PDB file of C-alpha atoms in Angstrom:
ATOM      1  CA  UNK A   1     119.023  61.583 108.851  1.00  0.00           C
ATOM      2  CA  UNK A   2     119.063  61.186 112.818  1.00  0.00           C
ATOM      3  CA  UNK A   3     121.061  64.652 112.763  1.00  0.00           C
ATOM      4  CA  UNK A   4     118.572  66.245 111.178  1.00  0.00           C
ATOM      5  CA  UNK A   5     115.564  64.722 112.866  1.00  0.00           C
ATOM      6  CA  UNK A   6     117.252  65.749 116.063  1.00  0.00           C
ATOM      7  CA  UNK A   7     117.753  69.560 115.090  1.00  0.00           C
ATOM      8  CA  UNK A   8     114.416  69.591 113.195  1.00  0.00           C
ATOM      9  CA  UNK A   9     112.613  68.289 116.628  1.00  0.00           C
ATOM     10  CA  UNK A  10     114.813  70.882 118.471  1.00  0.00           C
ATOM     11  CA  UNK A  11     112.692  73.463 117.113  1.00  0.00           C
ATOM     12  CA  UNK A  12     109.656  74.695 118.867  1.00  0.00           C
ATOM     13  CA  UNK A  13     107.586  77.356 117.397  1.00  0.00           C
ATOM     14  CA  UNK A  14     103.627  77.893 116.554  1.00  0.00           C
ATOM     15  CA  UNK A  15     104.929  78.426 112.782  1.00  0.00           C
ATOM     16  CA  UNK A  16     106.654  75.131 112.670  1.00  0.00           C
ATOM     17  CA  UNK A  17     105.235  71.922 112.538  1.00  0.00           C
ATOM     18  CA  UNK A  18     106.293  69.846 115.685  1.00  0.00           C
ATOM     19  CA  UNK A  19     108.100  66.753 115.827  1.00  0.00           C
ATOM     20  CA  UNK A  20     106.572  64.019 118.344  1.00  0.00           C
ATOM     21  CA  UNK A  21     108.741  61.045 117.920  1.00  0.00           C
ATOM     22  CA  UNK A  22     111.451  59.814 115.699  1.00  0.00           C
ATOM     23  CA  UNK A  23     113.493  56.581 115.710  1.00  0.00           C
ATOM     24  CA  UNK A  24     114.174  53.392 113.659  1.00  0.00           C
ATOM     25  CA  UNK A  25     111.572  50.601 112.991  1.00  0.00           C
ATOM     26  CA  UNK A  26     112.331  46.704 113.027  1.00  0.00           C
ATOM     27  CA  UNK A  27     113.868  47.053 109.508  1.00  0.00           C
ATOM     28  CA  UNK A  28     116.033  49.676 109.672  1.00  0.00           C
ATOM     29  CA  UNK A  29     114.099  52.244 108.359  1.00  0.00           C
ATOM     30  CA  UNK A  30     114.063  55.535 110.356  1.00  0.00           C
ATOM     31  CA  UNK A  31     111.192  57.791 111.018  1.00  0.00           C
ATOM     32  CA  UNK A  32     109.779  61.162 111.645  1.00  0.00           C
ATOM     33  CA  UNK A  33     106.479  61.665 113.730  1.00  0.00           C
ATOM     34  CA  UNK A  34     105.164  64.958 112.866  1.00  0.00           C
ATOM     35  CA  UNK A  35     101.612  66.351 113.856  1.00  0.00           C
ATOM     36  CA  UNK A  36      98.950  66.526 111.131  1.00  0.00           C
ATOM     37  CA  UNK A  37      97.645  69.065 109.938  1.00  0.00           C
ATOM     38  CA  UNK A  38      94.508  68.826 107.610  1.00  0.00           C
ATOM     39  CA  UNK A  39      94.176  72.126 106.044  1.00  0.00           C
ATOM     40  CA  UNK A  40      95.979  71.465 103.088  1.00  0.00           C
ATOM     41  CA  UNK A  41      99.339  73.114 101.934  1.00  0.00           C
ATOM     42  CA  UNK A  42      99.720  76.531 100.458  1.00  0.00           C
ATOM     43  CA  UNK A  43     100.440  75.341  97.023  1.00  0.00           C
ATOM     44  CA  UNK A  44      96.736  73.628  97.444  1.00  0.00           C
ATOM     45  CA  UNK A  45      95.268  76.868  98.078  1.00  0.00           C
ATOM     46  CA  UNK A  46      97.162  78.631  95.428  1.00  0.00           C
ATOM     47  CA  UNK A  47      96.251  76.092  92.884  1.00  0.00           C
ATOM     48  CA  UNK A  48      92.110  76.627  93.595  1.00  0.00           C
ATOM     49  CA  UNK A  49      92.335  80.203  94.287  1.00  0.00           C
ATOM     50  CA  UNK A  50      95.204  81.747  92.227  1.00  0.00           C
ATOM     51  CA  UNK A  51      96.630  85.111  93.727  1.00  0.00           C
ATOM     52  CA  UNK A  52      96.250  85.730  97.172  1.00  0.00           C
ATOM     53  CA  UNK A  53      95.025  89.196  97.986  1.00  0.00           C
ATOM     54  CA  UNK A  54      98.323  91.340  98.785  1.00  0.00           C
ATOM     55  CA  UNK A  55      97.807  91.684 102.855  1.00  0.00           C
ATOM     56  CA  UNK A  56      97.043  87.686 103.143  1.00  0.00           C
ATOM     57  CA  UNK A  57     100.175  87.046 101.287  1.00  0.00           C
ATOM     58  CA  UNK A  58     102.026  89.494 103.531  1.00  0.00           C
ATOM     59  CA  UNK A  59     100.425  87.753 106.600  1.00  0.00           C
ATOM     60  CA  UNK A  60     101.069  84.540 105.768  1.00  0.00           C
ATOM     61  CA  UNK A  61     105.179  85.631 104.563  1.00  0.00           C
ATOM     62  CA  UNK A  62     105.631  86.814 107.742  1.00  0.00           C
ATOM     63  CA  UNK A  63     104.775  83.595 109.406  1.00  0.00           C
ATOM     64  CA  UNK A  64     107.132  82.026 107.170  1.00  0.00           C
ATOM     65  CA  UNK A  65     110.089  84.777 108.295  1.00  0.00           C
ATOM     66  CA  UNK A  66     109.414  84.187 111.391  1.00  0.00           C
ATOM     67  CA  UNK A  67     109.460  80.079 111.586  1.00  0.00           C
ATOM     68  CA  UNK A  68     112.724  81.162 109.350  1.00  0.00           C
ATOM     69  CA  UNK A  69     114.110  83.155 111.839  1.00  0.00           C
ATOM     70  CA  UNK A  70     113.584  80.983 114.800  1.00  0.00           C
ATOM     71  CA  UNK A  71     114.858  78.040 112.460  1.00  0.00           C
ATOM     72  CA  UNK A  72     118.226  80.081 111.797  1.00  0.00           C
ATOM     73  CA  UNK A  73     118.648  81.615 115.202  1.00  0.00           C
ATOM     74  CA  UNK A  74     119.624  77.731 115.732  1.00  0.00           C
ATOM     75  CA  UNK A  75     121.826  76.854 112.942  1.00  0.00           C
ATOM     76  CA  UNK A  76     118.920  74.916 110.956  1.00  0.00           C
ATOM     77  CA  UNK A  77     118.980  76.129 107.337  1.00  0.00           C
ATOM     78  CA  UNK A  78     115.875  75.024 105.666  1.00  0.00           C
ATOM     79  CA  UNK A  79     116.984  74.542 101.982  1.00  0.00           C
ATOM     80  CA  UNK A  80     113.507  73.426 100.571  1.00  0.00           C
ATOM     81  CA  UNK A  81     111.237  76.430 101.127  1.00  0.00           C
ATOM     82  CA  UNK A  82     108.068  76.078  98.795  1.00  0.00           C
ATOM     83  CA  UNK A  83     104.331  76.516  99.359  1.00  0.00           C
ATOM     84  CA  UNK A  84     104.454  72.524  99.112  1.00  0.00           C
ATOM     85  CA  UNK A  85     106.370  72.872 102.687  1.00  0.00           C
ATOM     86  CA  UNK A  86     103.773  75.336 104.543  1.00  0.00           C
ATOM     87  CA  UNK A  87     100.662  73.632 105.717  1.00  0.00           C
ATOM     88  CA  UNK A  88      97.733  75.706 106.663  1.00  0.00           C
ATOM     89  CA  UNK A  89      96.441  75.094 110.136  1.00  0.00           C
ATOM     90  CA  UNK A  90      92.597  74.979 110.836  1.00  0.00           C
ATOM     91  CA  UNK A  91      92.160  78.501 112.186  1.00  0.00           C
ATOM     92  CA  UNK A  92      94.018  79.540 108.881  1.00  0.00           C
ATOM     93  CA  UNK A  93      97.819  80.013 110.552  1.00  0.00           C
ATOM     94  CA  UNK A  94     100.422  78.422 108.685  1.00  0.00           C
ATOM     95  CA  UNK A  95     103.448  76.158 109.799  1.00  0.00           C
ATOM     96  CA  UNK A  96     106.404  75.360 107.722  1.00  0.00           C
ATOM     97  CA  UNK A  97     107.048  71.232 107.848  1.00  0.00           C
ATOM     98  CA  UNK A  98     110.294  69.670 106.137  1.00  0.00           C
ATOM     99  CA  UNK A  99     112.633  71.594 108.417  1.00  0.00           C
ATOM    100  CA  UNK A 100     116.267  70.580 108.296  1.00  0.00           C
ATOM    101  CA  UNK A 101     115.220  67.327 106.403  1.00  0.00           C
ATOM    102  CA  UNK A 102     115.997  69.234 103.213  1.00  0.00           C
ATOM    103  CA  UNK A 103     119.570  69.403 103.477  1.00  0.00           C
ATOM    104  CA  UNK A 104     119.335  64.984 104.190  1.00  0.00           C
ATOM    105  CA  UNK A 105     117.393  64.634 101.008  1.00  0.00           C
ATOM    106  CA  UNK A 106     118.861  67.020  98.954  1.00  0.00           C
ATOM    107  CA  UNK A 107     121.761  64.542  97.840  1.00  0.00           C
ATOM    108  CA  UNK A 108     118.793  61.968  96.682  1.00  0.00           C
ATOM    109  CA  UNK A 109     116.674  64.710  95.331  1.00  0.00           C
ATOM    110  CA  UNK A 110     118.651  66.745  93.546  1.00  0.00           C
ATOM    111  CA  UNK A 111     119.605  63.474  91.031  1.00  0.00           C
ATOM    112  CA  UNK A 112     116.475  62.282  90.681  1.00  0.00           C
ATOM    113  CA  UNK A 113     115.406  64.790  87.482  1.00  0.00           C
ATOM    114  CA  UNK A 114     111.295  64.360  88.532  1.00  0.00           C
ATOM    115  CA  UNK A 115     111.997  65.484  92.029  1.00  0.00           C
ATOM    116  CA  UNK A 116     114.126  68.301  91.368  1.00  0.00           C
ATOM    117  CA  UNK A 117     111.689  69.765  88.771  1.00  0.00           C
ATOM    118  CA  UNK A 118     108.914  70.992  92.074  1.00  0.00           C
ATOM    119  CA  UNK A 119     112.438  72.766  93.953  1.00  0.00           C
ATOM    120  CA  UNK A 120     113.634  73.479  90.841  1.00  0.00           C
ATOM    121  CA  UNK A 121     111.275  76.569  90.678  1.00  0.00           C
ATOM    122  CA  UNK A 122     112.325  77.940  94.499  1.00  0.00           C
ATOM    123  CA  UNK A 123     116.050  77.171  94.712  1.00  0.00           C
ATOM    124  CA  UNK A 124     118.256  80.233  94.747  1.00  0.00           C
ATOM    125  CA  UNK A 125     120.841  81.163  92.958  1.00  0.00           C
ATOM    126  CA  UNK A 126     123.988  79.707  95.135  1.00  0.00           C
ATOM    127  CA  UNK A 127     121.704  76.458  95.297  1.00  0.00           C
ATOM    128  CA  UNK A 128     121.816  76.247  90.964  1.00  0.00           C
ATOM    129  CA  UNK A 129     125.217  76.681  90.941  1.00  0.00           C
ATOM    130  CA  UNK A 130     126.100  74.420  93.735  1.00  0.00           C
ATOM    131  CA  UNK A 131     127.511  76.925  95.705  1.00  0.00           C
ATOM    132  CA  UNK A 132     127.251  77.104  99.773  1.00  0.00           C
ATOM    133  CA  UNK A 133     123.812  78.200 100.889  1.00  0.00           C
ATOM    134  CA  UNK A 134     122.686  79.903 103.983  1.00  0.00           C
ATOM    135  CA  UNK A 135     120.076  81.903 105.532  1.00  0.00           C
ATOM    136  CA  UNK A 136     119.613  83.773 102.223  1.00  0.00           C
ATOM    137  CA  UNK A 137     118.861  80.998 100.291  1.00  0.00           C
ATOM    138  CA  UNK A 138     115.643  80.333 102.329  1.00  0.00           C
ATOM    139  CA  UNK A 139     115.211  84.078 102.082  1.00  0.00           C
ATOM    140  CA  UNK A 140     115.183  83.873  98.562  1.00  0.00           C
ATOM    141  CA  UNK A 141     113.189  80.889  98.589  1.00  0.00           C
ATOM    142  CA  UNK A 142     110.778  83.035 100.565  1.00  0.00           C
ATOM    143  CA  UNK A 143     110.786  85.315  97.806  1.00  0.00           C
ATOM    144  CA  UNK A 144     109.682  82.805  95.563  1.00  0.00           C
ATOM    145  CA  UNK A 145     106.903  81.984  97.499  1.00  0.00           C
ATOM    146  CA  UNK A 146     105.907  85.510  98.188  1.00  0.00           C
ATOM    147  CA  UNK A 147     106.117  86.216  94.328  1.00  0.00           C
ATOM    148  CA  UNK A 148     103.748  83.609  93.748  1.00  0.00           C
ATOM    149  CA  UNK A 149     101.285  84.467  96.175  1.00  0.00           C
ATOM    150  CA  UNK A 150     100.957  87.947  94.674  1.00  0.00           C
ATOM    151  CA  UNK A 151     100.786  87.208  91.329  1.00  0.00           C
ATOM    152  CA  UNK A 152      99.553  83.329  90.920  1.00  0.00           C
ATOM    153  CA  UNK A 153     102.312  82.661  89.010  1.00  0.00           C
ATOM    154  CA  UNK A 154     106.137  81.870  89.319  1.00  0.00           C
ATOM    155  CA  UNK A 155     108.531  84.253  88.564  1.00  0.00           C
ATOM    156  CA  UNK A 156     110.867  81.690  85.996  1.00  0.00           C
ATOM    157  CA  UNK A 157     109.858  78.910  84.200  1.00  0.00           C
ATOM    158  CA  UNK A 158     111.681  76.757  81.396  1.00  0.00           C
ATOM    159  CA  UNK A 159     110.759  73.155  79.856  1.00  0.00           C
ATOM    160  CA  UNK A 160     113.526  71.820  82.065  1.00  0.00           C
ATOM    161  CA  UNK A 161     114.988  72.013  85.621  1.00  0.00           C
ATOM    162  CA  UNK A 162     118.277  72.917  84.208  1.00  0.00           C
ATOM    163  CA  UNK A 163     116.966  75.767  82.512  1.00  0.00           C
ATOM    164  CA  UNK A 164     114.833  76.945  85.574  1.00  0.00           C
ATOM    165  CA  UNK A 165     117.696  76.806  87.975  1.00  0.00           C
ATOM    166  CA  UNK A 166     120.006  78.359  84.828  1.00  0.00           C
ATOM    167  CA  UNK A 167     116.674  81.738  84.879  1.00  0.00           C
ATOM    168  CA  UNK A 168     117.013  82.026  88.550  1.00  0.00           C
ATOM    169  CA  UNK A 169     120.807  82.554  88.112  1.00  0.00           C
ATOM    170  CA  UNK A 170     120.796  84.636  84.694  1.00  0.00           C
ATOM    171  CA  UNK A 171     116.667  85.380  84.283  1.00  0.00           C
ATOM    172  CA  UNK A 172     115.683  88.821  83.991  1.00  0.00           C
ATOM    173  CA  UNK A 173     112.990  89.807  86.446  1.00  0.00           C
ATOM    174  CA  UNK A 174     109.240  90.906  86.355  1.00  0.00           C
ATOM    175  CA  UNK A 175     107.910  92.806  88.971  1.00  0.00           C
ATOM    176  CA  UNK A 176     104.843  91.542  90.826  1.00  0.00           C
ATOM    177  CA  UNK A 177     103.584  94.723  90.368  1.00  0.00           C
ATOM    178  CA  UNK A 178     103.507  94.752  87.060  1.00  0.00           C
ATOM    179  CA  UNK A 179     101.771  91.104  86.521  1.00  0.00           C
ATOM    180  CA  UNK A 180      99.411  92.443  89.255  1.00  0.00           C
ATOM    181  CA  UNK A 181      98.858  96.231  89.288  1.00  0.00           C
ATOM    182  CA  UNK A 182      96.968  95.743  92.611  1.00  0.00           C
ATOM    183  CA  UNK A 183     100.453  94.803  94.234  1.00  0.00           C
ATOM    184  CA  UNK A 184     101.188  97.430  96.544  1.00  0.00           C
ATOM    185  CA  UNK A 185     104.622  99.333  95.477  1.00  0.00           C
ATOM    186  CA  UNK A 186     106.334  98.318  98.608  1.00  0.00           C
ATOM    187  CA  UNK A 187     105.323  94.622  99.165  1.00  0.00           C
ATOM    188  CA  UNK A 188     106.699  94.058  95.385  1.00  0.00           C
ATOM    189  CA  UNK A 189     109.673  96.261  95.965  1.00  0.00           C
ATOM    190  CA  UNK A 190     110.432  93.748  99.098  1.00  0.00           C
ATOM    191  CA  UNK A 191     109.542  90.558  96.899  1.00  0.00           C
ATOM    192  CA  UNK A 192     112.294  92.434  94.565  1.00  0.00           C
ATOM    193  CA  UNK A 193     114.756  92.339  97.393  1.00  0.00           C
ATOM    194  CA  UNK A 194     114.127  88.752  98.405  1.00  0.00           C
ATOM    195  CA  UNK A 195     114.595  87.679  94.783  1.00  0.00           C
ATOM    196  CA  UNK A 196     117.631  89.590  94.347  1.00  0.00           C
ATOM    197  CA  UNK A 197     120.351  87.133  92.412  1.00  0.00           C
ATOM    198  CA  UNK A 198     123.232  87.874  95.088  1.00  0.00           C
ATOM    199  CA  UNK A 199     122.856  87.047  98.915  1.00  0.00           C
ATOM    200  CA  UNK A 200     124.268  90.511  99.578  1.00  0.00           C
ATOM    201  CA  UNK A 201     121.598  92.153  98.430  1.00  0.00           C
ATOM    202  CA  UNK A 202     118.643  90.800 100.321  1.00  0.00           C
ATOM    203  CA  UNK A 203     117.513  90.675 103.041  1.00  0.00           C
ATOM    204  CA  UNK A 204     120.568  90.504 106.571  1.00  0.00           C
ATOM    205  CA  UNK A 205     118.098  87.945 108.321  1.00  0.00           C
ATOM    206  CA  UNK A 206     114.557  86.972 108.320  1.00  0.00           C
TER     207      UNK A 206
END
């Protein structure tokens, strides 16, 4: 946990929220001080408002990318990326939060079966099968995100985790374009290439 506080507070960018203090209290239990942000998260917004219109949803992607890119241009792979993790800022920017804590509570997480079910929906392929991930699993994650943004909805769902994670690995997939004919042809045909099922095939870097 202090490994990834340090490398999370490491990172300094108006798309990621900052890290003011971190350290241990009298009982052992260590801390992160982040800065608040009252706006709400993205997953608030898409909850009241459904679909985003297209160019918002490109706007606020590209913020993600580029906290992503700053994030990986230091070794920090996020591992948790979901509208849940990207807080919107009072002038309407967004910051991703939860950076490089993902990969210290992924081994608690990932057991606990009512946690998992929230990532469940965002985790890449590599991540369902246990596999190594790297920059495009956040990618991918991104995808998710961006799919949802478009279209209000996610692009696999099941009645269980399992079967979630088992869609993103084996799950045939709908365009946003057609759940959303408003969905310009090349923002869906780059939420496509995001979602694709090997790392190969998306995206080289944020």
């Amino acid at each position: 946990f202090k490994r990834e506080a340090q490398s999370a507070a490491a990172l300094s960018h108006p798309n990621i929220v900052s890290i003011f203090d971190r350290g241990e209290s009298e009982d052992g239990t260590y801390y992160i001080a982040m800065e608040y942000l009252p706006g709400g998260t993205l997953k608030d917004r898409i909850l009241k408002r459904g679909a985003l219109a297209p160019r918002t949803a490109a706007a606020v992607a590209l913020q993600i990318a580029e906290a992503l890119r700053v994030a990986h241009g230091a070794g920090v792979v996020h591992r948790d990326i979901k509208p849940h993790n990207v807080l919107v800022t009072d002038t309407g920017d967004i910051k991703v939060g939860d950076f490089g804590i993902a990969r210290a509570a992924t081994s608690s997480t990932m057991t606990r079966t009512g946690s998992i079910l929230g990532t469940a929906h965002y985790i890449s392929p590599e991540q369902a099968m246990g596999e190594p991930v790297g920059q495009g699993s956040d990618l991918y994650s991104l995808g998710v995100v961006l799919y949802e943004m478009l279209t209000g909805t996610l692009p696999y769902d099941a009645e269980t985790s399992i079967g979630i994670a088992m869609k993103h690995v084996n799950g045939h997939l709908v365009s946003p374009r057609e759940l959303n004919p408003e969905v310009p042809e090349g923002i869906s045909a780059v939420t496509t290439k995001l979602l694709a099922k090997s790392p190969d095939e998306r995206y080289a870097n944020a």
